[in-house]
C-alpha cells in the first residue's frame, strides 16, 4: 500500500471512531526489508521466585523462568530477546503431569531447539521466521514432552524469546529506531493509534487477600481483573467463583474512581477456559446480577474450554477470545460464535502472531486489549507498545493492558534495574494508568535499547 492510500485509510478510521487526528500516527514508509540469515545462536535463563503461589487455570506457580535468546546474523548484527516461561498457561495438563521445574525444563529445551532450527531459515520479517518455524517446533515439542496433543500455546510460549530476538535483529539489520517503523507495512493500519493513557488491569489471583484488593482500589486501580475457574470439579469451581465474586464486590462496590464515566470500578473476569459449558457461565453471570456486580463487568476472557463451540452472543457481556486463538482461522471461528473482542499476547504467543490477530480484529472492527503472562519489566514495555497503538477499548477513552509482575515477583525491584529506561515515568502506574508522553513514543518505551544485564549473559560466549 502506498503512503497516499495509507493516509486516506487513516482518515477513514479517524472519522469512524471520532478520534483526534493527532492520535493517529503515520510512520514513514520504509524500504523493503533485507533478507536476514542467522549464523549464531545462544541461550540462557534465570529462575525468578514469586512472592506467593500464583493461582490460575486450576493450578499454582511458584516461580517463572526468564529465557534469554541471542540471534546473530551473517553481517554481525545481534538481537538479544527475552521470554517469560509459563507452562501452566501454555499447557495446564502438561503442567499437572510433571514437577514445576520439569515442565520448565521441557519448554527451555524447546526454545533451544527453535534457535538451532532458525539457523536454517532465511527471513525478511520475524513474522516470516515464526511462520516457517512453527510446524517444526510443534513437532519437536511433541517429541520433547512425549505429548501428542501438546497445546500450541506451549509452543508459542517457547518461541517468545526467539521471536523477541528476531524483532531486535530485524531492527538492527534495517536500521529501525522506533516501534512504529518496526511494524511491517501490512500491519500498520491496525496499530496506527497513539494512546495518551493505558488502563492497567489489576490482576486478582485466587489467593490474594481482600485487603490487598481494597488497597489497590485506594491506590487508583479501577480495572480489576478477577481470576476465576478455581480448582475442583465444575460444581466446586462455580461455587468458589461465585463466593469469590461476592467477597470482592462486597469489598469494592462503594469504591469511587475518576477514570470511568459513572465513577464505578470495572471488573473483568478471566476463567482461562475452565468452564466446560456455557450453562455454567450463565449461572455465574446470574449470580453477578443477584449481588449487583453484573453492570460493572466489562468483559469475560476466554470462559469456555477451547473445544467448546457454543454461541456466546446472548450472554449480555463482551466475551473475548484468548487461549483458543492459535492463528487467524481460530480467531474467525470465535467471531462466528459471537465473541466480541480479542486478547493480544505479544509476550505469550509472540508479537508476530499478535500483529496478525490485531490486523484481523481491525478489519472486523473488533476491539482488542493486551493481557499479561506475569512477565519481566522489559517485556511489559513490549506489550505496552502493542497496547499503546490499539484503538481505545469500548467504554474507556484509552487502551487497556494487564500487568502484574510487581505484585508477584519476589525480586521485582532488582528486575526493574535491567530495563534500559528504568525509572522512566511511563514505567510507573499513576492512578491506575500508564501515562504515555512524546518521549515514550520517541524511545518506544526503551525496548529497542540494549540491556546491560542481558548483554552480560553472553559476553563470554563468542
CSV table of C-alpha atoms in Angstrom, one decimal, residues 22-416:
chain,number,residue,atom,x,y,z
A,22,UNK,CA,-3.0,13.8,16.3
A,23,UNK,CA,-3.7,10.5,18.0
A,24,UNK,CA,-3.2,8.6,14.7
A,25,UNK,CA,0.3,8.1,13.7
A,26,UNK,CA,1.6,7.7,10.1
A,27,UNK,CA,5.1,6.1,10.1
A,28,UNK,CA,7.5,6.9,7.4
A,29,UNK,CA,7.3,4.3,4.6
A,30,UNK,CA,10.3,2.0,4.9
A,31,UNK,CA,12.4,0.3,2.2
A,32,UNK,CA,11.8,-3.4,1.5
A,33,UNK,CA,13.4,-5.3,4.4
A,34,UNK,CA,16.6,-7.2,4.0
A,35,UNK,CA,16.8,-10.9,3.9
A,36,UNK,CA,18.4,-12.0,7.2
A,37,UNK,CA,20.4,-15.1,7.7
A,38,UNK,CA,21.2,-16.3,11.2
A,39,UNK,CA,24.7,-17.8,11.7
A,40,UNK,CA,25.0,-18.0,15.5
A,41,UNK,CA,22.6,-18.6,18.4
A,42,UNK,CA,22.9,-18.9,22.2
A,43,UNK,CA,20.5,-19.1,25.1
A,44,UNK,CA,20.4,-18.8,28.9
A,45,UNK,CA,17.7,-18.4,31.6
A,46,UNK,CA,17.2,-17.1,35.1
A,47,UNK,CA,14.8,-18.5,37.7
A,48,UNK,CA,12.7,-15.9,39.4
A,49,UNK,CA,10.7,-16.7,42.6
A,50,UNK,CA,7.2,-15.5,43.2
A,51,UNK,CA,6.0,-13.8,46.4
A,52,UNK,CA,3.3,-16.4,46.9
A,53,UNK,CA,1.9,-19.3,44.8
A,54,UNK,CA,0.2,-17.7,41.8
A,55,UNK,CA,-3.1,-19.5,41.0
A,56,UNK,CA,-5.0,-19.7,37.7
A,57,UNK,CA,-6.2,-22.4,35.4
A,58,UNK,CA,-6.8,-24.6,38.4
A,59,UNK,CA,-3.1,-24.7,39.3
A,60,UNK,CA,-0.4,-22.7,41.0
A,61,UNK,CA,3.0,-21.4,40.0
A,62,UNK,CA,5.8,-20.7,42.5
A,63,UNK,CA,8.5,-19.4,40.1
A,64,UNK,CA,8.9,-18.3,36.5
A,65,UNK,CA,11.9,-18.9,34.3
A,66,UNK,CA,13.1,-15.9,32.2
A,67,UNK,CA,14.5,-17.3,28.9
A,68,UNK,CA,17.1,-15.2,27.1
A,69,UNK,CA,17.9,-15.9,23.4
A,70,UNK,CA,20.6,-14.5,21.2
A,71,UNK,CA,20.4,-14.4,17.4
A,72,UNK,CA,23.4,-13.2,15.3
A,73,UNK,CA,23.3,-12.6,11.6
A,74,UNK,CA,25.9,-13.1,8.9
A,75,UNK,CA,26.5,-9.4,9.0
A,76,UNK,CA,27.4,-9.5,12.7
A,77,UNK,CA,24.2,-7.8,13.9
A,78,UNK,CA,22.7,-9.2,17.1
A,79,UNK,CA,19.3,-9.4,18.8
A,80,UNK,CA,19.0,-10.5,22.5
A,81,UNK,CA,15.4,-11.4,23.2
A,82,UNK,CA,13.5,-12.2,26.3
A,83,UNK,CA,10.7,-14.6,27.2
A,84,UNK,CA,8.9,-15.5,30.4
A,85,UNK,CA,8.0,-19.2,30.5
A,86,UNK,CA,4.6,-20.2,31.9
A,87,UNK,CA,4.0,-23.9,31.4
A,88,UNK,CA,0.7,-23.6,33.3
A,89,UNK,CA,-0.6,-21.1,30.8
A,90,UNK,CA,0.9,-23.0,27.8
A,91,UNK,CA,-0.5,-26.4,28.6
A,92,UNK,CA,-2.2,-26.9,32.0
A,93,UNK,CA,-2.4,-30.7,31.5
A,94,UNK,CA,1.3,-31.0,30.9
A,95,UNK,CA,2.0,-28.8,34.0
A,96,UNK,CA,-0.1,-31.1,36.1
A,97,UNK,CA,1.7,-34.2,35.0
A,98,UNK,CA,5.2,-33.0,35.8
A,99,UNK,CA,7.1,-31.1,38.5
A,100,UNK,CA,7.1,-27.4,38.0
A,101,UNK,CA,10.9,-27.4,37.2
A,102,UNK,CA,10.4,-30.4,34.9
A,103,UNK,CA,7.8,-28.6,32.8
A,104,UNK,CA,10.1,-25.5,32.6
A,105,UNK,CA,12.9,-27.7,31.5
A,106,UNK,CA,10.8,-29.1,28.6
A,107,UNK,CA,10.0,-25.6,27.5
A,108,UNK,CA,13.5,-24.3,27.7
A,109,UNK,CA,14.8,-27.3,25.7
A,110,UNK,CA,12.2,-26.5,23.0
A,111,UNK,CA,13.4,-22.9,22.9
A,112,UNK,CA,17.0,-24.1,22.4
A,113,UNK,CA,15.8,-26.4,19.6
A,114,UNK,CA,13.9,-23.5,17.9
A,115,UNK,CA,17.1,-21.4,18.0
A,116,UNK,CA,19.0,-24.2,16.2
A,117,UNK,CA,16.3,-24.5,13.6
A,118,UNK,CA,16.3,-20.8,13.0
A,119,UNK,CA,19.8,-21.0,11.5
A,120,UNK,CA,18.3,-22.9,8.6
A,121,UNK,CA,15.6,-20.3,7.8
A,122,UNK,CA,16.4,-17.0,5.9
A,123,UNK,CA,13.7,-14.4,6.6
A,124,UNK,CA,12.7,-10.8,5.8
A,125,UNK,CA,10.5,-10.2,8.8
A,126,UNK,CA,10.1,-12.1,12.1
A,127,UNK,CA,6.6,-13.0,11.0
A,128,UNK,CA,8.1,-15.0,8.2
A,129,UNK,CA,10.5,-16.7,10.5
A,130,UNK,CA,7.8,-17.7,13.0
A,131,UNK,CA,5.5,-19.0,10.3
A,132,UNK,CA,8.3,-21.2,9.0
A,133,UNK,CA,9.5,-22.3,12.5
A,134,UNK,CA,6.1,-23.1,14.0
A,135,UNK,CA,5.3,-26.5,12.4
A,136,UNK,CA,8.9,-27.7,13.0
A,137,UNK,CA,8.9,-26.5,16.6
A,138,UNK,CA,5.4,-28.1,17.2
A,139,UNK,CA,6.8,-31.5,16.1
A,140,UNK,CA,9.8,-31.1,18.3
A,141,UNK,CA,7.7,-30.1,21.2
A,142,UNK,CA,5.7,-33.3,20.9
A,143,UNK,CA,8.9,-35.3,20.9
A,144,UNK,CA,10.5,-33.5,23.9
A,145,UNK,CA,7.4,-33.7,26.1
A,146,UNK,CA,6.1,-37.0,24.8
A,147,UNK,CA,2.6,-35.4,24.5
A,148,UNK,CA,1.0,-35.8,21.1
A,149,UNK,CA,-1.8,-33.3,21.9
A,150,UNK,CA,0.6,-30.6,23.1
A,151,UNK,CA,-1.2,-27.3,23.3
A,152,UNK,CA,0.0,-24.8,20.6
A,153,UNK,CA,0.3,-22.2,23.3
A,154,UNK,CA,3.1,-24.1,24.9
A,155,UNK,CA,5.0,-23.9,21.6
A,156,UNK,CA,4.2,-20.2,21.2
A,157,UNK,CA,5.4,-19.6,24.7
A,158,UNK,CA,8.7,-21.4,24.0
A,159,UNK,CA,9.1,-19.2,20.9
A,160,UNK,CA,8.8,-15.8,22.7
A,161,UNK,CA,12.5,-15.2,23.3
A,162,UNK,CA,13.3,-16.3,19.8
A,163,UNK,CA,10.6,-14.0,18.3
A,164,UNK,CA,11.7,-11.1,20.6
A,165,UNK,CA,15.3,-11.6,19.5
A,166,UNK,CA,14.3,-11.7,15.8
A,167,UNK,CA,12.5,-8.4,16.1
A,168,UNK,CA,15.5,-6.8,17.6
A,169,UNK,CA,17.8,-8.3,14.9
A,170,UNK,CA,15.3,-7.1,12.3
A,171,UNK,CA,15.5,-3.6,13.7
A,172,UNK,CA,19.3,-3.7,13.7
A,173,UNK,CA,19.6,-5.0,10.2
A,174,UNK,CA,17.1,-2.5,8.8
A,175,UNK,CA,18.3,0.5,11.0
A,176,UNK,CA,14.8,0.8,12.5
A,177,UNK,CA,14.9,3.2,15.6
A,178,UNK,CA,11.3,3.1,16.8
A,179,UNK,CA,8.3,0.7,17.2
A,180,UNK,CA,6.1,2.5,14.6
A,181,UNK,CA,8.6,1.8,11.9
A,182,UNK,CA,9.3,-1.7,13.2
A,183,UNK,CA,5.7,-2.7,12.3
A,184,UNK,CA,5.7,-4.3,8.8
A,185,UNK,CA,3.7,-2.3,6.2
A,186,UNK,CA,0.8,-4.7,6.0
A,187,UNK,CA,0.0,-4.4,9.7
A,188,UNK,CA,0.4,-0.7,10.3
A,189,UNK,CA,-3.3,0.3,9.9
A,190,UNK,CA,-4.2,-1.9,12.8
A,191,UNK,CA,-1.6,-0.3,15.0
A,192,UNK,CA,-1.8,3.3,14.0
A,193,UNK,CA,-3.2,4.9,17.1
A,194,UNK,CA,-1.2,6.6,19.9
A,195,UNK,CA,-3.0,6.4,23.2
A,196,UNK,CA,-2.1,9.0,25.9
A,197,UNK,CA,-3.1,6.6,28.6
A,198,UNK,CA,-3.4,2.9,29.1
A,199,UNK,CA,-5.7,1.5,31.8
A,200,UNK,CA,-3.9,-1.1,33.9
A,201,UNK,CA,-5.9,-4.3,34.6
A,202,UNK,CA,-5.1,-5.1,38.2
A,203,UNK,CA,-4.9,-8.9,38.5
A,204,UNK,CA,-6.5,-10.7,41.4
A,205,UNK,CA,-5.4,-14.4,41.6
A,206,UNK,CA,-7.2,-16.9,43.7
A,207,UNK,CA,-5.4,-16.4,47.0
A,208,UNK,CA,-5.0,-12.6,47.1
A,209,UNK,CA,-6.2,-11.2,50.4
A,210,UNK,CA,-9.2,-8.9,50.1
A,211,UNK,CA,-7.3,-6.2,52.0
A,212,UNK,CA,-4.7,-6.1,49.2
A,213,UNK,CA,-7.5,-5.7,46.6
A,214,UNK,CA,-9.1,-2.8,48.6
A,215,UNK,CA,-5.7,-1.2,48.9
A,216,UNK,CA,-5.2,-1.4,45.1
A,217,UNK,CA,-8.5,0.4,44.6
A,218,UNK,CA,-7.4,3.1,47.1
A,219,UNK,CA,-4.2,3.5,45.0
A,220,UNK,CA,-6.3,4.3,41.9
A,221,UNK,CA,-6.6,1.0,40.1
A,222,UNK,CA,-10.0,0.9,38.6
A,223,UNK,CA,-10.0,-2.2,36.2
A,224,UNK,CA,-10.0,-5.2,38.5
A,225,UNK,CA,-9.2,-8.5,36.7
A,226,UNK,CA,-10.5,-11.4,38.7
A,227,UNK,CA,-9.1,-14.8,38.1
A,228,UNK,CA,-11.9,-17.4,38.2
A,229,UNK,CA,-12.1,-21.1,37.2
A,230,UNK,CA,-10.8,-22.2,40.6
A,231,UNK,CA,-9.6,-25.8,41.3
A,232,UNK,CA,-12.1,-28.6,41.7
A,233,UNK,CA,-15.0,-30.1,39.8
A,234,UNK,CA,-17.2,-27.9,37.7
A,235,UNK,CA,-19.7,-27.5,40.6
A,236,UNK,CA,-17.0,-26.9,43.1
A,237,UNK,CA,-15.3,-24.4,40.8
A,238,UNK,CA,-18.6,-22.5,40.2
A,239,UNK,CA,-19.3,-22.2,43.9
A,240,UNK,CA,-15.8,-21.0,44.7
A,241,UNK,CA,-16.0,-18.5,41.9
A,242,UNK,CA,-19.4,-17.1,43.0
A,243,UNK,CA,-18.2,-16.8,46.6
A,244,UNK,CA,-15.1,-15.0,45.5
A,245,UNK,CA,-17.0,-12.5,43.3
A,246,UNK,CA,-19.3,-11.8,46.3
A,247,UNK,CA,-16.3,-11.3,48.5
A,248,UNK,CA,-14.6,-8.9,46.1
A,249,UNK,CA,-17.7,-7.0,45.1
A,250,UNK,CA,-18.7,-6.5,48.8
A,251,UNK,CA,-15.3,-5.0,49.4
A,252,UNK,CA,-15.2,-2.8,46.3
A,253,UNK,CA,-18.8,-1.8,45.4
A,254,UNK,CA,-18.6,1.6,47.0
A,255,UNK,CA,-15.0,2.4,45.9
A,256,UNK,CA,-15.0,5.5,43.7
A,257,UNK,CA,-12.9,6.3,40.7
A,258,UNK,CA,-12.4,9.4,38.5
A,259,UNK,CA,-11.4,7.3,35.5
A,260,UNK,CA,-14.8,6.0,34.5
A,261,UNK,CA,-17.9,7.9,33.4
A,262,UNK,CA,-20.1,6.5,36.1
A,263,UNK,CA,-17.5,6.7,38.8
A,264,UNK,CA,-17.6,2.9,39.4
A,265,UNK,CA,-14.8,0.4,39.2
A,266,UNK,CA,-14.7,-2.0,36.3
A,267,UNK,CA,-14.4,-5.8,36.6
A,268,UNK,CA,-13.1,-8.2,34.1
A,269,UNK,CA,-13.3,-12.0,34.7
A,270,UNK,CA,-10.8,-14.5,33.5
A,271,UNK,CA,-11.7,-18.2,33.8
A,272,UNK,CA,-8.8,-19.2,31.4
A,273,UNK,CA,-11.1,-21.7,29.6
A,274,UNK,CA,-12.0,-23.6,32.8
A,275,UNK,CA,-15.8,-23.5,32.2
A,276,UNK,CA,-16.8,-26.7,30.2
A,277,UNK,CA,-20.3,-25.5,29.4
A,278,UNK,CA,-22.0,-22.2,28.7
A,279,UNK,CA,-24.7,-23.1,31.2
A,280,UNK,CA,-22.1,-22.9,34.0
A,281,UNK,CA,-21.0,-19.5,32.8
A,282,UNK,CA,-24.6,-18.3,32.7
A,283,UNK,CA,-25.1,-19.4,36.3
A,284,UNK,CA,-22.1,-17.4,37.3
A,285,UNK,CA,-23.5,-14.3,35.5
A,286,UNK,CA,-26.9,-14.8,37.1
A,287,UNK,CA,-25.1,-14.7,40.5
A,288,UNK,CA,-23.3,-11.5,39.4
A,289,UNK,CA,-26.7,-9.9,38.7
A,290,UNK,CA,-28.1,-11.1,42.0
A,291,UNK,CA,-25.4,-9.4,44.0
A,292,UNK,CA,-25.4,-6.2,41.9
A,293,UNK,CA,-22.0,-6.8,40.2
A,294,UNK,CA,-23.1,-7.6,36.7
A,295,UNK,CA,-23.2,-4.0,35.4
A,296,UNK,CA,-19.6,-3.5,36.5
A,297,UNK,CA,-18.4,-6.4,34.4
A,298,UNK,CA,-16.8,-5.0,31.2
A,299,UNK,CA,-15.8,-8.4,29.7
A,300,UNK,CA,-15.1,-12.0,30.3
A,301,UNK,CA,-11.9,-13.5,28.9
A,302,UNK,CA,-12.0,-17.0,27.3
A,303,UNK,CA,-14.5,-18.5,29.7
A,304,UNK,CA,-15.1,-21.8,27.9
A,305,UNK,CA,-12.9,-24.7,27.0
A,306,UNK,CA,-11.0,-24.4,23.7
A,307,UNK,CA,-13.1,-27.2,22.2
A,308,UNK,CA,-16.4,-25.6,23.2
A,309,UNK,CA,-18.4,-24.4,20.1
A,310,UNK,CA,-21.4,-22.8,21.9
A,311,UNK,CA,-22.7,-19.4,20.8
A,312,UNK,CA,-22.0,-16.6,23.3
A,313,UNK,CA,-23.5,-13.5,21.7
A,314,UNK,CA,-26.5,-13.7,24.1
A,315,UNK,CA,-24.6,-13.6,27.4
A,316,UNK,CA,-25.2,-9.9,27.9
A,317,UNK,CA,-21.5,-9.2,28.3
A,318,UNK,CA,-18.5,-8.9,26.0
A,319,UNK,CA,-16.8,-12.3,25.7
A,320,UNK,CA,-13.2,-12.1,24.4
A,321,UNK,CA,-11.0,-14.9,22.9
A,322,UNK,CA,-7.6,-15.6,24.3
A,323,UNK,CA,-6.1,-19.2,24.7
A,324,UNK,CA,-8.2,-20.6,21.8
A,325,UNK,CA,-6.6,-18.3,19.2
A,326,UNK,CA,-3.6,-20.1,17.7
A,327,UNK,CA,-4.0,-18.5,14.3
A,328,UNK,CA,-6.3,-16.3,12.2
A,329,UNK,CA,-8.6,-19.2,11.4
A,330,UNK,CA,-9.2,-19.7,15.1
A,331,UNK,CA,-9.9,-16.0,15.6
A,332,UNK,CA,-12.5,-16.1,12.8
A,333,UNK,CA,-14.2,-19.2,14.3
A,334,UNK,CA,-14.6,-17.4,17.7
A,335,UNK,CA,-16.0,-14.3,16.0
A,336,UNK,CA,-18.6,-16.5,14.3
A,337,UNK,CA,-19.5,-17.9,17.7
A,338,UNK,CA,-20.3,-14.4,19.0
A,339,UNK,CA,-17.1,-13.4,20.7
A,340,UNK,CA,-16.8,-9.6,20.7
A,341,UNK,CA,-13.1,-9.0,21.5
A,342,UNK,CA,-9.6,-10.3,21.1
A,343,UNK,CA,-6.9,-10.7,23.7
A,344,UNK,CA,-3.4,-10.0,22.3
A,345,UNK,CA,-0.4,-11.6,24.0
A,346,UNK,CA,2.7,-10.5,22.2
A,347,UNK,CA,4.6,-11.6,25.3
A,348,UNK,CA,3.0,-15.1,25.5
A,349,UNK,CA,2.1,-16.1,21.9
A,350,UNK,CA,4.7,-14.0,20.0
A,351,UNK,CA,4.5,-10.4,18.7
A,352,UNK,CA,4.4,-11.9,15.2
A,353,UNK,CA,1.1,-13.7,15.8
A,354,UNK,CA,-0.4,-10.8,17.7
A,355,UNK,CA,0.2,-8.5,14.8
A,356,UNK,CA,-1.8,-10.9,12.6
A,357,UNK,CA,-4.7,-11.0,15.1
A,358,UNK,CA,-4.6,-7.2,15.5
A,359,UNK,CA,-5.0,-6.8,11.8
A,360,UNK,CA,-7.9,-9.2,11.6
A,361,UNK,CA,-9.6,-7.6,14.5
A,362,UNK,CA,-9.1,-4.1,13.0
A,363,UNK,CA,-10.6,-5.3,9.7
A,364,UNK,CA,-13.7,-6.7,11.5
A,365,UNK,CA,-13.9,-3.6,13.9
A,366,UNK,CA,-13.5,-5.8,16.9
A,367,UNK,CA,-11.7,-4.3,20.0
A,368,UNK,CA,-8.5,-5.7,21.4
A,369,UNK,CA,-6.5,-5.3,24.6
A,370,UNK,CA,-3.3,-6.9,25.8
A,371,UNK,CA,-3.1,-9.4,28.6
A,372,UNK,CA,0.0,-10.3,30.7
A,373,UNK,CA,1.9,-13.5,31.5
A,374,UNK,CA,3.5,-12.2,34.6
A,375,UNK,CA,6.4,-11.0,32.5
A,376,UNK,CA,9.6,-9.1,33.4
A,377,UNK,CA,9.8,-5.3,33.2
A,378,UNK,CA,11.2,-5.1,29.7
A,379,UNK,CA,8.6,-7.4,28.2
A,380,UNK,CA,5.9,-5.3,29.9
A,381,UNK,CA,7.0,-2.5,27.6
A,382,UNK,CA,6.9,-4.7,24.6
A,383,UNK,CA,3.3,-5.5,25.5
A,384,UNK,CA,2.7,-1.8,26.2
A,385,UNK,CA,4.0,-0.7,22.8
A,386,UNK,CA,1.3,-3.0,21.3
A,387,UNK,CA,-1.5,-1.8,23.7
A,388,UNK,CA,-0.5,1.8,23.1
A,389,UNK,CA,-1.3,1.5,19.3
A,390,UNK,CA,-4.7,-0.2,19.6
A,391,UNK,CA,-7.9,1.8,19.4
A,392,UNK,CA,-9.3,2.7,22.8
A,393,UNK,CA,-11.4,-0.1,24.3
A,394,UNK,CA,-15.2,0.5,24.2
A,395,UNK,CA,-16.3,2.1,27.4
A,396,UNK,CA,-12.9,3.6,28.0
A,397,UNK,CA,-11.1,6.6,26.4
A,398,UNK,CA,-7.8,4.7,26.5
A,399,UNK,CA,-6.1,1.5,25.7
A,400,UNK,CA,-6.1,-1.4,28.2
A,401,UNK,CA,-3.5,-3.9,29.3
A,402,UNK,CA,-2.8,-6.2,32.2
A,403,UNK,CA,0.4,-6.2,34.1
A,404,UNK,CA,1.0,-8.0,37.4
A,405,UNK,CA,4.8,-8.6,37.8
A,406,UNK,CA,5.1,-6.0,40.5
A,407,UNK,CA,2.7,-7.9,42.8
A,408,UNK,CA,4.1,-11.4,42.1
A,409,UNK,CA,7.9,-11.4,41.7
A,410,UNK,CA,10.0,-11.6,44.9
A,411,UNK,CA,12.9,-9.6,43.3
A,412,UNK,CA,10.8,-7.2,41.2
A,413,UNK,CA,12.8,-4.1,42.2
A,414,UNK,CA,16.1,-5.7,41.1
A,415,UNK,CA,14.5,-6.9,37.9
A,416,UNK,CA,13.4,-3.3,37.1
